[in-house]
Every structure is written in C-alpha cells, then in structure tokens.
C-alpha cells in the first residue's frame, strides 16, 4: 500500500508565509541576527518565504478565472485588502 502525501497550493503558500514571517520577526528583528549561523538561517528562511507571493498571484488569477461573478470577487478582494491593512499598519 502506497501512501502519498501532497500539499495543496494553499498549504504551500501558508507554510512559506509563516516561515518568511518567522524569519523577519524572530531572527532579523532580534539579537539573533548578529551571529553568522543565525544570519544564514534567516536568509534561507526568507528564500523559502519568497515562494508565497507567486502563489498568491496565481491563486488570485485562478480565482478570477473560475468565479461566476468577477465583480463580487473583486469586491471581496478589496474588502480583504482594507481589513488586512489595519493590522499591517499596527505592526509596521
């Protein structure tokens, strides 16, 4: 019996985003970035995290292609952007 374990695009996007945010929050903005090993680890984590944006763009394009009403889809994206801007501004 062969067991296959596959990740969906959503799971890969979320995992890479968490790794990227952990690199920024835990390594680059702390005292850990001073060591060479931690700095290298932070760079590697940021490289893994760079996979998230192309997946975001691809999934938005696929959502626009497969939706029934593009206007409602665009409004939902706009609403999500407005809502997520507030926490982003509070953190930055």
mmCIF file of N, CA and C in Angstrom:
data_model
loop_
_atom_site.group_PDB
_atom_site.id
_atom_site.type_symbol
_atom_site.label_atom_id
_atom_site.label_comp_id
_atom_site.label_asym_id
_atom_site.label_seq_id
_atom_site.Cartn_x
_atom_site.Cartn_y
_atom_site.Cartn_z
ATOM 1 N N UNK A 1 0.838 -1.176 0.000
ATOM 2 C CA UNK A 1 0.000 0.000 0.000
ATOM 3 C C UNK A 1 0.885 1.242 0.000
ATOM 4 N N UNK A 2 0.701 2.079 -1.008
ATOM 5 C CA UNK A 2 1.497 3.270 -1.163
ATOM 6 C C UNK A 2 0.752 4.474 -0.596
ATOM 7 N N UNK A 3 1.366 5.153 0.336
ATOM 8 C CA UNK A 3 0.753 6.333 0.940
ATOM 9 C C UNK A 3 1.404 7.559 0.323
ATOM 10 N N UNK A 4 0.566 8.421 -0.265
ATOM 11 C CA UNK A 4 1.070 9.652 -0.854
ATOM 12 C C UNK A 4 0.607 10.834 -0.017
ATOM 13 N N UNK A 5 1.519 11.735 0.191
ATOM 14 C CA UNK A 5 1.186 12.940 0.936
ATOM 15 C C UNK A 5 1.498 14.127 0.042
ATOM 16 N N UNK A 6 0.500 14.873 -0.344
ATOM 17 C CA UNK A 6 0.668 16.023 -1.230
ATOM 18 C C UNK A 6 0.153 17.278 -0.541
ATOM 19 N N UNK A 7 0.837 18.357 -0.782
ATOM 20 C CA UNK A 7 0.388 19.651 -0.280
ATOM 21 C C UNK A 7 -0.408 20.362 -1.366
ATOM 22 N N UNK A 8 -1.418 21.086 -0.970
ATOM 23 C CA UNK A 8 -2.149 21.931 -1.913
ATOM 24 C C UNK A 8 -1.402 23.261 -2.051
ATOM 25 N N UNK A 9 -1.776 24.042 -3.051
ATOM 26 C CA UNK A 9 -1.145 25.354 -3.236
ATOM 27 C C UNK A 9 -1.413 26.238 -2.023
ATOM 28 N N UNK A 10 -2.594 26.137 -1.459
ATOM 29 C CA UNK A 10 -2.939 26.925 -0.261
ATOM 30 C C UNK A 10 -2.030 26.561 0.912
ATOM 31 N N UNK A 11 -1.774 25.271 1.114
ATOM 32 C CA UNK A 11 -0.915 24.858 2.213
ATOM 33 C C UNK A 11 0.531 25.294 1.999
ATOM 34 N N UNK A 12 1.030 25.168 0.772
ATOM 35 C CA UNK A 12 2.396 25.609 0.483
ATOM 36 C C UNK A 12 2.528 27.108 0.699
ATOM 37 N N UNK A 13 1.528 27.873 0.255
ATOM 38 C CA UNK A 13 1.534 29.327 0.434
ATOM 39 C C UNK A 13 1.564 29.676 1.923
ATOM 40 N N UNK A 14 0.714 29.027 2.704
ATOM 41 C CA UNK A 14 0.652 29.335 4.140
ATOM 42 C C UNK A 14 1.931 28.947 4.859
ATOM 43 N N UNK A 15 2.488 27.790 4.530
ATOM 44 C CA UNK A 15 3.729 27.350 5.169
ATOM 45 C C UNK A 15 4.877 28.297 4.829
ATOM 46 N N UNK A 16 5.003 28.666 3.552
ATOM 47 C CA UNK A 16 6.096 29.559 3.166
ATOM 48 C C UNK A 16 5.914 30.946 3.775
ATOM 49 N N UNK A 17 4.672 31.399 3.902
ATOM 50 C CA UNK A 17 4.410 32.703 4.508
ATOM 51 C C UNK A 17 4.773 32.683 6.000
ATOM 52 N N UNK A 18 4.444 31.624 6.695
ATOM 53 C CA UNK A 18 4.786 31.519 8.115
ATOM 54 C C UNK A 18 6.300 31.493 8.293
ATOM 55 N N UNK A 19 6.998 30.753 7.434
ATOM 56 C CA UNK A 19 8.464 30.700 7.521
ATOM 57 C C UNK A 19 9.066 32.079 7.271
ATOM 58 N N UNK A 20 8.547 32.792 6.272
ATOM 59 C CA UNK A 20 9.043 34.134 5.957
ATOM 60 C C UNK A 20 8.796 35.100 7.115
ATOM 61 N N UNK A 21 7.591 35.078 7.673
ATOM 62 C CA UNK A 21 7.274 35.980 8.785
ATOM 63 C C UNK A 21 8.071 35.611 10.037
ATOM 64 N N UNK A 22 8.333 34.343 10.249
ATOM 65 C CA UNK A 22 9.163 33.929 11.382
ATOM 66 C C UNK A 22 10.592 34.425 11.210
ATOM 67 N N UNK A 23 11.085 34.389 9.987
ATOM 68 C CA UNK A 23 12.440 34.898 9.738
ATOM 69 C C UNK A 23 12.526 36.383 10.055
ATOM 70 N N UNK A 24 11.526 37.137 9.657
ATOM 71 C CA UNK A 24 11.540 38.585 9.912
ATOM 72 C C UNK A 24 11.367 38.861 11.396
ATOM 73 N N UNK A 25 10.372 38.227 12.011
ATOM 74 C CA UNK A 25 10.042 38.536 13.397
ATOM 75 C C UNK A 25 10.997 37.974 14.424
ATOM 76 N N UNK A 26 11.481 36.762 14.188
ATOM 77 C CA UNK A 26 12.290 36.101 15.203
ATOM 78 C C UNK A 26 13.788 36.273 15.010
ATOM 79 N N UNK A 27 14.220 36.423 13.772
ATOM 80 C CA UNK A 27 15.660 36.461 13.539
ATOM 81 C C UNK A 27 16.138 37.865 13.169
ATOM 82 N N UNK A 28 15.534 38.475 12.154
ATOM 83 C CA UNK A 28 16.048 39.749 11.673
ATOM 84 C C UNK A 28 15.814 40.903 12.638
ATOM 85 N N UNK A 29 14.734 40.877 13.392
ATOM 86 C CA UNK A 29 14.436 41.989 14.290
ATOM 87 C C UNK A 29 14.830 41.696 15.735
ATOM 88 N N UNK A 30 15.695 40.731 15.928
ATOM 89 C CA UNK A 30 16.112 40.404 17.292
ATOM 90 C C UNK A 30 17.634 40.424 17.372
ATOM 91 N N UNK A 31 18.121 40.056 18.509
ATOM 92 C CA UNK A 31 19.560 39.993 18.738
ATOM 93 C C UNK A 31 20.194 38.804 18.032
ATOM 94 N N UNK A 32 19.384 37.850 17.582
ATOM 95 C CA UNK A 32 19.921 36.649 16.959
ATOM 96 C C UNK A 32 20.605 36.913 15.630
ATOM 97 N N UNK A 33 20.252 37.999 14.957
ATOM 98 C CA UNK A 33 20.793 38.278 13.627
ATOM 99 C C UNK A 33 22.284 38.593 13.656
ATOM 100 N N UNK A 34 22.847 38.813 14.830
ATOM 101 C CA UNK A 34 24.262 39.176 14.908
ATOM 102 C C UNK A 34 25.169 37.982 14.623
ATOM 103 N N UNK A 35 24.744 36.778 14.915
ATOM 104 C CA UNK A 35 25.570 35.604 14.665
ATOM 105 C C UNK A 35 25.519 35.182 13.206
ATOM 106 N N UNK A 36 26.622 34.635 12.713
ATOM 107 C CA UNK A 36 26.701 34.241 11.300
ATOM 108 C C UNK A 36 25.742 33.099 10.987
ATOM 109 N N UNK A 37 25.635 32.132 11.895
ATOM 110 C CA UNK A 37 24.753 30.988 11.646
ATOM 111 C C UNK A 37 23.291 31.428 11.618
ATOM 112 N N UNK A 38 22.893 32.295 12.526
ATOM 113 C CA UNK A 38 21.510 32.779 12.551
ATOM 114 C C UNK A 38 21.223 33.660 11.341
ATOM 115 N N UNK A 39 22.215 34.431 10.926
ATOM 116 C CA UNK A 39 22.037 35.261 9.746
ATOM 117 C C UNK A 39 21.830 34.399 8.500
ATOM 118 N N UNK A 40 22.597 33.333 8.376
ATOM 119 C CA UNK A 40 22.446 32.402 7.259
ATOM 120 C C UNK A 40 21.096 31.697 7.316
ATOM 121 N N UNK A 41 20.671 31.334 8.520
ATOM 122 C CA UNK A 41 19.362 30.705 8.699
ATOM 123 C C UNK A 41 18.247 31.664 8.291
ATOM 124 N N UNK A 42 18.382 32.939 8.666
ATOM 125 C CA UNK A 42 17.394 33.939 8.289
ATOM 126 C C UNK A 42 17.319 34.131 6.790
ATOM 127 N N UNK A 43 18.454 34.128 6.123
ATOM 128 C CA UNK A 43 18.463 34.254 4.658
ATOM 129 C C UNK A 43 17.786 33.059 4.017
ATOM 130 N N UNK A 44 18.081 31.857 4.509
ATOM 131 C CA UNK A 44 17.451 30.647 3.962
ATOM 132 C C UNK A 44 15.941 30.668 4.172
ATOM 133 N N UNK A 45 15.521 31.109 5.349
ATOM 134 C CA UNK A 45 14.080 31.182 5.628
ATOM 135 C C UNK A 45 13.402 32.210 4.733
ATOM 136 N N UNK A 46 14.060 33.345 4.475
ATOM 137 C CA UNK A 46 13.475 34.356 3.597
ATOM 138 C C UNK A 46 13.367 33.842 2.167
ATOM 139 N N UNK A 47 14.350 33.053 1.722
ATOM 140 C CA UNK A 47 14.278 32.481 0.379
ATOM 141 C C UNK A 47 13.108 31.512 0.243
ATOM 142 N N UNK A 48 12.878 30.713 1.269
ATOM 143 C CA UNK A 48 11.719 29.809 1.256
ATOM 144 C C UNK A 48 10.433 30.625 1.261
ATOM 145 N N UNK A 49 10.424 31.710 1.992
ATOM 146 C CA UNK A 49 9.244 32.554 2.084
ATOM 147 C C UNK A 49 8.912 33.283 0.800
ATOM 148 N N UNK A 50 9.878 33.432 -0.080
ATOM 149 C CA UNK A 50 9.636 34.129 -1.346
ATOM 150 C C UNK A 50 8.730 33.341 -2.291
ATOM 151 N N UNK A 51 8.438 32.115 -1.965
ATOM 152 C CA UNK A 51 7.524 31.301 -2.772
ATOM 153 C C UNK A 51 6.082 31.775 -2.592
ATOM 154 N N UNK A 52 5.791 32.426 -1.491
ATOM 155 C CA UNK A 52 4.410 32.793 -1.157
ATOM 156 C C UNK A 52 3.797 33.774 -2.153
ATOM 157 N N UNK A 53 4.528 34.805 -2.572
ATOM 158 C CA UNK A 53 3.912 35.812 -3.443
ATOM 159 C C UNK A 53 3.499 35.271 -4.804
ATOM 160 N N UNK A 54 4.342 34.512 -5.505
ATOM 161 C CA UNK A 54 3.872 33.962 -6.779
ATOM 162 C C UNK A 54 2.652 33.053 -6.605
ATOM 163 N N UNK A 55 2.579 32.347 -5.483
ATOM 164 C CA UNK A 55 1.396 31.523 -5.232
ATOM 165 C C UNK A 55 0.165 32.383 -4.969
ATOM 166 N N UNK A 56 0.320 33.487 -4.241
ATOM 167 C CA UNK A 56 -0.790 34.423 -4.055
ATOM 168 C C UNK A 56 -1.309 34.906 -5.406
ATOM 169 N N UNK A 57 -0.389 35.354 -6.252
ATOM 170 C CA UNK A 57 -0.778 35.893 -7.557
ATOM 171 C C UNK A 57 -1.463 34.822 -8.410
ATOM 172 N N UNK A 58 -0.909 33.627 -8.413
ATOM 173 C CA UNK A 58 -1.503 32.539 -9.192
ATOM 174 C C UNK A 58 -2.904 32.204 -8.693
ATOM 175 N N UNK A 59 -3.067 32.145 -7.386
ATOM 176 C CA UNK A 59 -4.367 31.773 -6.828
ATOM 177 C C UNK A 59 -5.409 32.874 -7.051
ATOM 178 N N UNK A 60 -5.002 34.131 -7.049
ATOM 179 C CA UNK A 60 -5.936 35.215 -7.361
ATOM 180 C C UNK A 60 -6.363 35.128 -8.821
ATOM 181 N N UNK A 61 -5.409 34.861 -9.706
ATOM 182 C CA UNK A 61 -5.748 34.741 -11.126
ATOM 183 C C UNK A 61 -6.666 33.541 -11.366
ATOM 184 N N UNK A 62 -6.385 32.421 -10.730
ATOM 185 C CA UNK A 62 -7.237 31.241 -10.875
ATOM 186 C C UNK A 62 -8.631 31.501 -10.309
ATOM 187 N N UNK A 63 -8.698 32.222 -9.204
ATOM 188 C CA UNK A 63 -9.993 32.560 -8.626
ATOM 189 C C UNK A 63 -10.808 33.442 -9.552
ATOM 190 N N UNK A 64 -10.132 34.380 -10.220
ATOM 191 C CA UNK A 64 -10.839 35.262 -11.152
ATOM 192 C C UNK A 64 -11.338 34.488 -12.368
ATOM 193 N N UNK A 65 -10.576 33.503 -12.809
ATOM 194 C CA UNK A 65 -10.982 32.710 -13.974
ATOM 195 C C UNK A 65 -12.175 31.815 -13.637
ATOM 196 N N UNK A 66 -12.179 31.251 -12.449
ATOM 197 C CA UNK A 66 -13.185 30.253 -12.090
ATOM 198 C C UNK A 66 -14.388 30.810 -11.338
ATOM 199 N N UNK A 67 -14.446 32.101 -11.115
ATOM 200 C CA UNK A 67 -15.585 32.665 -10.389
ATOM 201 C C UNK A 67 -16.764 32.908 -11.327
ATOM 202 N N UNK A 68 -17.938 32.942 -10.747
ATOM 203 C CA UNK A 68 -19.132 33.227 -11.550
ATOM 204 C C UNK A 68 -19.329 34.711 -11.760
ATOM 205 N N UNK A 69 -19.011 35.500 -10.734
ATOM 206 C CA UNK A 69 -19.229 36.941 -10.792
ATOM 207 C C UNK A 69 -17.918 37.644 -10.452
ATOM 208 N N UNK A 70 -17.234 38.161 -11.463
ATOM 209 C CA UNK A 70 -15.933 38.790 -11.245
ATOM 210 C C UNK A 70 -16.039 40.074 -10.430
ATOM 211 N N UNK A 71 -17.147 40.752 -10.546
ATOM 212 C CA UNK A 71 -17.322 41.991 -9.775
ATOM 213 C C UNK A 71 -17.370 41.692 -8.277
ATOM 214 N N UNK A 72 -18.146 40.684 -7.891
ATOM 215 C CA UNK A 72 -18.212 40.304 -6.468
ATOM 216 C C UNK A 72 -16.860 39.784 -5.982
ATOM 217 N N UNK A 73 -16.158 39.050 -6.834
ATOM 218 C CA UNK A 73 -14.831 38.545 -6.480
ATOM 219 C C UNK A 73 -13.877 39.712 -6.212
ATOM 220 N N UNK A 74 -13.901 40.718 -7.091
ATOM 221 C CA UNK A 74 -13.050 41.890 -6.913
ATOM 222 C C UNK A 74 -13.422 42.659 -5.643
ATOM 223 N N UNK A 75 -14.712 42.749 -5.353
ATOM 224 C CA UNK A 75 -15.144 43.435 -4.128
ATOM 225 C C UNK A 75 -14.697 42.683 -2.876
ATOM 226 N N UNK A 76 -14.755 41.360 -2.920
ATOM 227 C CA UNK A 76 -14.268 40.568 -1.779
ATOM 228 C C UNK A 76 -12.772 40.771 -1.576
ATOM 229 N N UNK A 77 -12.011 40.809 -2.675
ATOM 230 C CA UNK A 77 -10.571 41.057 -2.564
ATOM 231 C C UNK A 77 -10.293 42.448 -1.999
ATOM 232 N N UNK A 78 -11.060 43.435 -2.446
ATOM 233 C CA UNK A 78 -10.900 44.793 -1.934
ATOM 234 C C UNK A 78 -11.222 44.860 -0.441
ATOM 235 N N UNK A 79 -12.292 44.209 -0.030
ATOM 236 C CA UNK A 79 -12.657 44.184 1.384
ATOM 237 C C UNK A 79 -11.564 43.528 2.225
ATOM 238 N N UNK A 80 -11.036 42.425 1.746
ATOM 239 C CA UNK A 80 -9.948 41.751 2.459
ATOM 240 C C UNK A 80 -8.718 42.642 2.547
ATOM 241 N N UNK A 81 -8.409 43.377 1.483
ATOM 242 C CA UNK A 81 -7.258 44.283 1.486
ATOM 243 C C UNK A 81 -7.447 45.397 2.507
ATOM 244 N N UNK A 82 -8.651 45.963 2.571
ATOM 245 C CA UNK A 82 -8.917 47.049 3.525
ATOM 246 C C UNK A 82 -8.832 46.537 4.962
ATOM 247 N N UNK A 83 -9.405 45.364 5.216
ATOM 248 C CA UNK A 83 -9.374 44.799 6.569
ATOM 249 C C UNK A 83 -7.952 44.452 6.992
ATOM 250 N N UNK A 84 -7.161 43.884 6.092
ATOM 251 C CA UNK A 84 -5.816 43.449 6.462
ATOM 252 C C UNK A 84 -4.836 44.623 6.546
ATOM 253 N N UNK A 85 -5.190 45.775 6.014
ATOM 254 C CA UNK A 85 -4.300 46.935 6.079
ATOM 255 C C UNK A 85 -4.147 47.436 7.509
ATOM 256 N N UNK A 86 -5.181 47.357 8.292
ATOM 257 C CA UNK A 86 -5.134 47.858 9.677
ATOM 258 C C UNK A 86 -4.106 47.099 10.526
ATOM 259 N N UNK A 87 -4.149 45.755 10.589
ATOM 260 C CA UNK A 87 -3.111 45.065 11.362
ATOM 261 C C UNK A 87 -1.707 45.278 10.794
ATOM 262 N N UNK A 88 -1.591 45.380 9.459
ATOM 263 C CA UNK A 88 -0.294 45.616 8.851
ATOM 264 C C UNK A 88 0.292 46.947 9.327
ATOM 265 N N UNK A 89 -0.525 47.979 9.354
ATOM 266 C CA UNK A 89 -0.052 49.284 9.805
ATOM 267 C C UNK A 89 0.283 49.285 11.291
ATOM 268 N N UNK A 90 -0.415 48.519 12.072
ATOM 269 C CA UNK A 90 -0.127 48.445 13.513
ATOM 270 C C UNK A 90 1.193 47.742 13.790
ATOM 271 N N UNK A 91 1.538 46.759 12.966
ATOM 272 C CA UNK A 91 2.784 46.018 13.165
ATOM 273 C C UNK A 91 3.978 46.798 12.618
ATOM 274 N N UNK A 92 3.804 47.420 11.488
ATOM 275 C CA UNK A 92 4.928 48.130 10.825
ATOM 276 C C UNK A 92 5.200 49.435 11.476
#
